mmCIF file of C-alpha atoms in Angstrom:
data_model
loop_
_atom_site.group_PDB
_atom_site.id
_atom_site.type_symbol
_atom_site.label_atom_id
_atom_site.label_comp_id
_atom_site.label_asym_id
_atom_site.label_seq_id
_atom_site.Cartn_x
_atom_site.Cartn_y
_atom_site.Cartn_z
ATOM 1 C CA MET A 152 17.678 -3.750 3.273
ATOM 2 C CA LEU A 153 18.454 -5.032 -0.233
ATOM 3 C CA GLN A 154 21.895 -4.421 -1.599
ATOM 4 C CA GLU A 155 22.288 -2.140 -4.290
ATOM 5 C CA ASN A 156 22.895 -4.905 -6.896
ATOM 6 C CA GLU A 157 19.882 -6.963 -5.763
ATOM 7 C CA ARG A 158 18.000 -3.822 -5.698
ATOM 8 C CA ALA A 159 18.827 -3.350 -9.334
ATOM 9 C CA LEU A 160 17.766 -6.477 -10.374
ATOM 10 C CA GLU A 161 14.539 -6.157 -8.733
ATOM 11 C CA ILE A 162 13.894 -3.057 -10.506
ATOM 12 C CA ILE A 163 14.833 -4.187 -13.764
ATOM 13 C CA LYS A 164 12.597 -7.213 -13.091
ATOM 14 C CA ILE A 165 9.509 -4.796 -12.261
ATOM 15 C CA ASN A 166 10.247 -2.276 -14.988
ATOM 16 C CA GLY A 167 11.591 -4.410 -17.681
ATOM 17 C CA PRO A 168 14.672 -3.524 -19.748
ATOM 18 C CA MET A 169 15.948 -0.090 -18.642
ATOM 19 C CA ALA A 170 18.557 2.366 -19.464
ATOM 20 C CA ILE A 171 21.215 3.523 -16.956
ATOM 21 C CA ILE A 172 19.785 7.103 -16.105
ATOM 22 C CA PRO A 173 16.125 5.958 -14.817
ATOM 23 C CA LEU A 174 17.755 2.916 -13.061
ATOM 24 C CA ALA A 175 20.180 5.364 -11.348
ATOM 25 C CA LYS A 176 17.192 7.379 -10.175
ATOM 26 C CA GLU A 177 15.132 4.509 -9.033
ATOM 27 C CA LEU A 178 18.442 3.355 -6.885
ATOM 28 C CA GLY A 179 18.951 6.953 -5.837
ATOM 29 C CA ILE A 180 22.483 6.814 -6.833
ATOM 30 C CA THR A 181 24.938 8.383 -9.220
ATOM 31 C CA VAL A 182 25.049 7.089 -13.096
ATOM 32 C CA GLU A 183 28.613 5.818 -12.337
ATOM 33 C CA GLY A 184 27.385 3.964 -9.407
ATOM 34 C CA ALA A 185 24.615 2.135 -11.307
ATOM 35 C CA ARG A 186 27.122 1.480 -14.113
ATOM 36 C CA PHE A 187 29.490 -0.058 -11.510
ATOM 37 C CA ASN A 188 26.472 -2.295 -10.195
ATOM 38 C CA LEU A 189 25.546 -3.352 -13.763
ATOM 39 C CA LEU A 190 29.112 -4.320 -14.832
ATOM 40 C CA LYS A 191 29.283 -6.398 -11.702
ATOM 41 C CA LEU A 192 25.727 -8.206 -12.647
ATOM 42 C CA ALA A 193 26.842 -8.529 -16.041
ATOM 43 C CA ALA A 194 30.340 -10.129 -15.004
ATOM 44 C CA GLU A 195 27.876 -12.573 -13.009
ATOM 45 C CA GLY A 196 26.044 -13.321 -16.097
ATOM 46 C CA LEU A 197 22.549 -11.796 -14.515
ATOM 47 C CA VAL A 198 22.248 -8.964 -16.823
ATOM 48 C CA GLU A 199 23.069 -8.051 -20.333
ATOM 49 C CA SER A 200 23.036 -4.637 -22.578
ATOM 50 C CA SER A 201 21.772 -4.000 -25.825
ATOM 51 C CA THR A 202 21.972 -0.872 -28.094
ATOM 52 C CA GLU A 203 18.653 0.850 -28.837
ATOM 53 C CA VAL A 204 18.326 3.952 -31.212
ATOM 54 C CA LYS A 205 15.021 6.210 -30.749
ATOM 55 C CA GLY A 206 14.654 8.973 -33.391
ATOM 56 C CA ARG A 207 17.569 11.302 -33.803
ATOM 57 C CA GLY A 208 19.134 10.823 -30.535
ATOM 58 C CA ARG A 209 22.251 9.085 -29.655
ATOM 59 C CA PRO A 210 21.713 5.150 -29.163
ATOM 60 C CA GLN A 211 21.057 4.273 -25.548
ATOM 61 C CA GLN A 212 22.502 1.216 -23.698
ATOM 62 C CA ILE A 213 19.542 -0.964 -22.484
ATOM 63 C CA TRP A 214 20.056 -3.424 -19.924
ATOM 64 C CA SER A 215 17.724 -6.337 -19.187
ATOM 65 C CA LEU A 216 17.753 -9.866 -17.243
ATOM 66 C CA THR A 217 19.438 -12.695 -18.627
ATOM 67 C CA LYS A 218 17.908 -16.197 -17.921
ATOM 68 C CA ALA A 219 20.094 -16.599 -14.927
ATOM 69 C CA GLY A 220 19.042 -13.279 -13.644
ATOM 70 C CA HIS A 221 15.166 -14.331 -13.613
ATOM 71 C CA SER A 222 16.147 -17.393 -11.938
ATOM 72 C CA LYS A 223 17.343 -15.241 -8.929
ATOM 73 C CA PHE A 224 13.740 -14.377 -8.053
ATOM 74 C CA PRO A 225 11.578 -17.106 -5.978
ATOM 75 C CA ALA A 226 10.911 -20.402 -7.930
ATOM 76 C CA LYS A 227 8.599 -23.018 -6.301
ATOM 77 C CA TYR A 228 7.875 -26.629 -6.918
ATOM 78 C CA GLN A 229 9.943 -27.002 -10.003
ATOM 79 C CA GLU A 230 11.785 -30.354 -10.604
ATOM 80 C CA VAL A 231 9.099 -32.090 -8.409
ATOM 81 C CA THR A 232 6.084 -30.559 -9.812
ATOM 82 C CA ILE A 233 7.324 -31.266 -13.732
ATOM 83 C CA LYS A 234 7.854 -35.064 -12.645
ATOM 84 C CA LEU A 235 4.516 -35.229 -11.277
ATOM 85 C CA ILE A 236 2.710 -33.684 -14.353
ATOM 86 C CA GLU A 237 4.802 -35.960 -16.572
ATOM 87 C CA THR A 238 4.027 -39.063 -14.154
ATOM 88 C CA ILE A 239 0.229 -38.150 -14.205
ATOM 89 C CA ARG A 240 0.144 -37.944 -18.125
ATOM 90 C CA SER A 241 1.720 -41.010 -18.299
ATOM 91 C CA VAL A 242 -0.308 -43.215 -15.977
ATOM 92 C CA PHE A 243 -3.806 -41.601 -16.342
ATOM 93 C CA GLY A 244 -3.518 -39.622 -19.831
ATOM 94 C CA ASP A 245 -5.113 -36.105 -20.535
ATOM 95 C CA SER A 246 -8.224 -37.221 -18.636
ATOM 96 C CA GLY A 247 -6.011 -37.867 -15.604
ATOM 97 C CA MET A 248 -4.358 -34.352 -15.948
ATOM 98 C CA ASN A 249 -7.815 -32.495 -16.587
ATOM 99 C CA ALA A 250 -9.148 -34.077 -13.386
ATOM 100 C CA VAL A 251 -6.288 -32.702 -11.404
ATOM 101 C CA LEU A 252 -6.620 -29.089 -13.041
ATOM 102 C CA ALA A 253 -10.211 -29.187 -12.012
ATOM 103 C CA TYR A 254 -9.326 -30.063 -8.528
ATOM 104 C CA SER A 255 -6.589 -27.282 -8.642
ATOM 105 C CA ALA A 256 -9.142 -24.793 -9.748
ATOM 106 C CA GLU A 257 -11.397 -25.383 -6.992
ATOM 107 C CA ASP A 258 -8.605 -25.569 -4.483
ATOM 108 C CA LEU A 259 -7.318 -22.049 -5.491
ATOM 109 C CA LYS A 260 -10.698 -20.694 -5.728
ATOM 110 C CA ALA A 261 -11.393 -21.795 -2.129
ATOM 111 C CA LYS A 262 -8.278 -20.455 -0.999
ATOM 112 C CA TYR A 263 -8.556 -17.143 -2.245
ATOM 113 C CA SER A 264 -12.634 -17.084 -1.718
ATOM 114 C CA ASN A 265 -11.705 -17.061 2.167
ATOM 115 C CA VAL A 266 -9.908 -14.060 2.094
ATOM 116 C CA LEU A 267 -11.257 -11.753 -0.600
ATOM 117 C CA GLY A 268 -14.967 -12.733 0.941
ATOM 118 C CA GLU A 269 -14.410 -10.093 3.336
ATOM 119 C CA GLU A 270 -14.076 -7.365 0.912
ATOM 120 C CA ASN A 271 -17.394 -5.714 -0.243
ATOM 121 C CA ASP A 272 -16.080 -3.778 -3.236
ATOM 122 C CA LEU A 273 -14.105 -4.782 -6.454
ATOM 123 C CA GLU A 274 -11.088 -2.611 -6.003
ATOM 124 C CA GLY A 275 -10.759 -4.251 -2.371
ATOM 125 C CA ARG A 276 -11.183 -7.811 -3.524
ATOM 126 C CA ILE A 277 -8.394 -6.965 -6.402
ATOM 127 C CA LYS A 278 -6.123 -5.270 -3.764
ATOM 128 C CA ARG A 279 -6.589 -8.518 -1.352
ATOM 129 C CA LEU A 280 -5.783 -10.654 -4.396
ATOM 130 C CA ALA A 281 -2.419 -8.930 -5.329
ATOM 131 C CA GLN A 282 -1.536 -9.204 -1.780
ATOM 132 C CA ILE A 283 -2.005 -12.774 -1.707
ATOM 133 C CA ARG A 284 -0.342 -13.551 -5.223
ATOM 134 C CA ASP A 285 2.379 -11.240 -3.870
ATOM 135 C CA GLN A 286 2.848 -13.244 -0.682
ATOM 136 C CA GLU A 287 2.886 -16.500 -3.031
ATOM 137 C CA GLY A 288 6.225 -14.930 -4.968
ATOM 138 C CA TYR A 289 4.495 -13.556 -7.912
ATOM 139 C CA MET A 290 5.729 -9.971 -7.211
ATOM 140 C CA ALA A 291 2.114 -9.096 -7.806
ATOM 141 C CA ARG A 292 0.557 -5.498 -7.653
ATOM 142 C CA TYR A 293 -2.368 -3.658 -8.938
ATOM 143 C CA GLU A 294 -3.276 -0.541 -10.507
ATOM 144 C CA LYS A 295 -6.143 1.549 -11.118
ATOM 145 C CA VAL A 296 -6.727 2.567 -14.605
ATOM 146 C CA GLU A 297 -9.587 4.264 -16.766
ATOM 147 C CA GLY A 298 -12.234 1.800 -17.093
ATOM 148 C CA GLY A 299 -10.941 -0.755 -14.125
ATOM 149 C CA PHE A 300 -7.706 -2.114 -12.977
ATOM 150 C CA LEU A 301 -4.784 -3.980 -13.902
ATOM 151 C CA LEU A 302 -3.405 -6.888 -11.876
ATOM 152 C CA ILE A 303 0.303 -7.205 -12.810
ATOM 153 C CA GLU A 304 2.546 -10.272 -11.721
ATOM 154 C CA ASP A 305 6.161 -9.327 -12.393
ATOM 155 C CA HIS A 306 7.387 -12.853 -11.643
ATOM 156 C CA CYS A 307 5.903 -16.325 -12.114
ATOM 157 C CA PRO A 308 7.210 -18.735 -9.462
ATOM 158 C CA ILE A 309 5.854 -21.888 -10.715
ATOM 159 C CA CYS A 310 7.158 -20.961 -14.524
ATOM 160 C CA GLU A 311 8.833 -24.202 -15.208
ATOM 161 C CA ALA A 312 5.613 -26.217 -14.095
ATOM 162 C CA ALA A 313 3.582 -23.580 -16.235
ATOM 163 C CA SER A 314 5.683 -24.209 -19.018
ATOM 164 C CA ALA A 315 5.165 -28.195 -18.747
ATOM 165 C CA CYS A 316 1.409 -27.625 -18.562
ATOM 166 C CA GLN A 317 0.103 -24.051 -19.523
ATOM 167 C CA LYS A 318 -3.602 -25.209 -18.688
ATOM 168 C CA PHE A 319 -2.274 -23.955 -15.197
ATOM 169 C CA CYS A 320 -2.502 -20.733 -16.798
ATOM 170 C CA GLN A 321 -5.890 -21.051 -18.046
ATOM 171 C CA VAL A 322 -7.016 -22.399 -14.512
ATOM 172 C CA GLU A 323 -5.792 -19.126 -12.993
ATOM 173 C CA LEU A 324 -7.590 -17.158 -15.361
ATOM 174 C CA GLN A 325 -10.874 -19.172 -14.588
ATOM 175 C CA VAL A 326 -10.496 -18.486 -11.006
ATOM 176 C CA PHE A 327 -9.700 -14.663 -11.120
ATOM 177 C CA ASN A 328 -12.917 -14.308 -13.599
ATOM 178 C CA GLU A 329 -14.961 -16.481 -11.017
ATOM 179 C CA LEU A 330 -13.732 -14.372 -7.935
ATOM 180 C CA LEU A 331 -13.895 -11.090 -9.403
ATOM 181 C CA GLY A 332 -17.171 -11.016 -11.508
ATOM 182 C CA GLY A 333 -16.204 -12.839 -14.948
ATOM 183 C CA ASN A 334 -14.422 -9.229 -16.288
ATOM 184 C CA VAL A 335 -10.817 -10.493 -16.134
ATOM 185 C CA LYS A 336 -8.879 -10.775 -19.364
ATOM 186 C CA ARG A 337 -5.120 -11.267 -19.774
ATOM 187 C CA THR A 338 -3.680 -8.793 -21.684
ATOM 188 C CA GLU A 339 0.188 -10.038 -21.439
ATOM 189 C CA HIS A 340 1.137 -13.526 -20.989
ATOM 190 C CA LEU A 341 4.898 -14.811 -20.109
ATOM 191 C CA PHE A 342 4.294 -17.529 -22.559
ATOM 192 C CA SER A 343 2.907 -15.537 -25.368
ATOM 193 C CA LYS A 344 6.205 -13.321 -25.641
ATOM 194 C CA GLY A 345 5.117 -11.035 -22.643
ATOM 195 C CA ARG A 346 7.832 -10.138 -19.983
ATOM 196 C CA ARG A 347 4.887 -10.551 -17.043
ATOM 197 C CA CYS A 348 1.428 -11.500 -16.893
ATOM 198 C CA VAL A 349 -1.074 -8.765 -16.737
ATOM 199 C CA TYR A 350 -4.500 -9.053 -16.227
ATOM 200 C CA GLU A 351 -7.427 -6.405 -16.987
ATOM 201 C CA ILE A 352 -10.426 -6.145 -14.729
ATOM 202 C CA LYS A 353 -13.313 -4.105 -15.936
ATOM 203 C CA GLU A 354 -15.643 -2.534 -13.496
ATOM 204 C CA PRO A 355 -19.146 -4.319 -14.090
#
């Protein structure tokens, strides 16, 4: 079982910046207990607070993760992948990088197709895709909404690599569309001032 402070980090990661009362409710502890955990995390540089005013009510203290807080979640490939990207660009140029991305798209599609192919309906395929992505460290889940579904990824385990070559994000969107019938649109993006990546999948 996760310790309370680790659980607090996970809750803020999933929900985004939060006030202390809903955080305490999620943790199942008192407000004072939640405040103790947050102050401990703040002392470690993992969370920070800001003041938010809504309407005529009293200002609220809102807690969010710092960069160090985000780094507590799974991160894969990092330095090795970034170095590899730089090497490919340097030696083979953009055409070489594009060839690698094309291969990556086909590899990813084949990998996911093997599992998603077992599902006959759209929701089943989305559910299995969310499970795979979650296992890969994306903290993925899906929600059913009016007219379709949302695939939500609260973490990016290849964030550093994707920031070095954002075409990796294009590859993922392309693969999702091919696997789910071409009705997928990214509505929130980590590299477009979003706090996570969210994909909207429409019913055909």
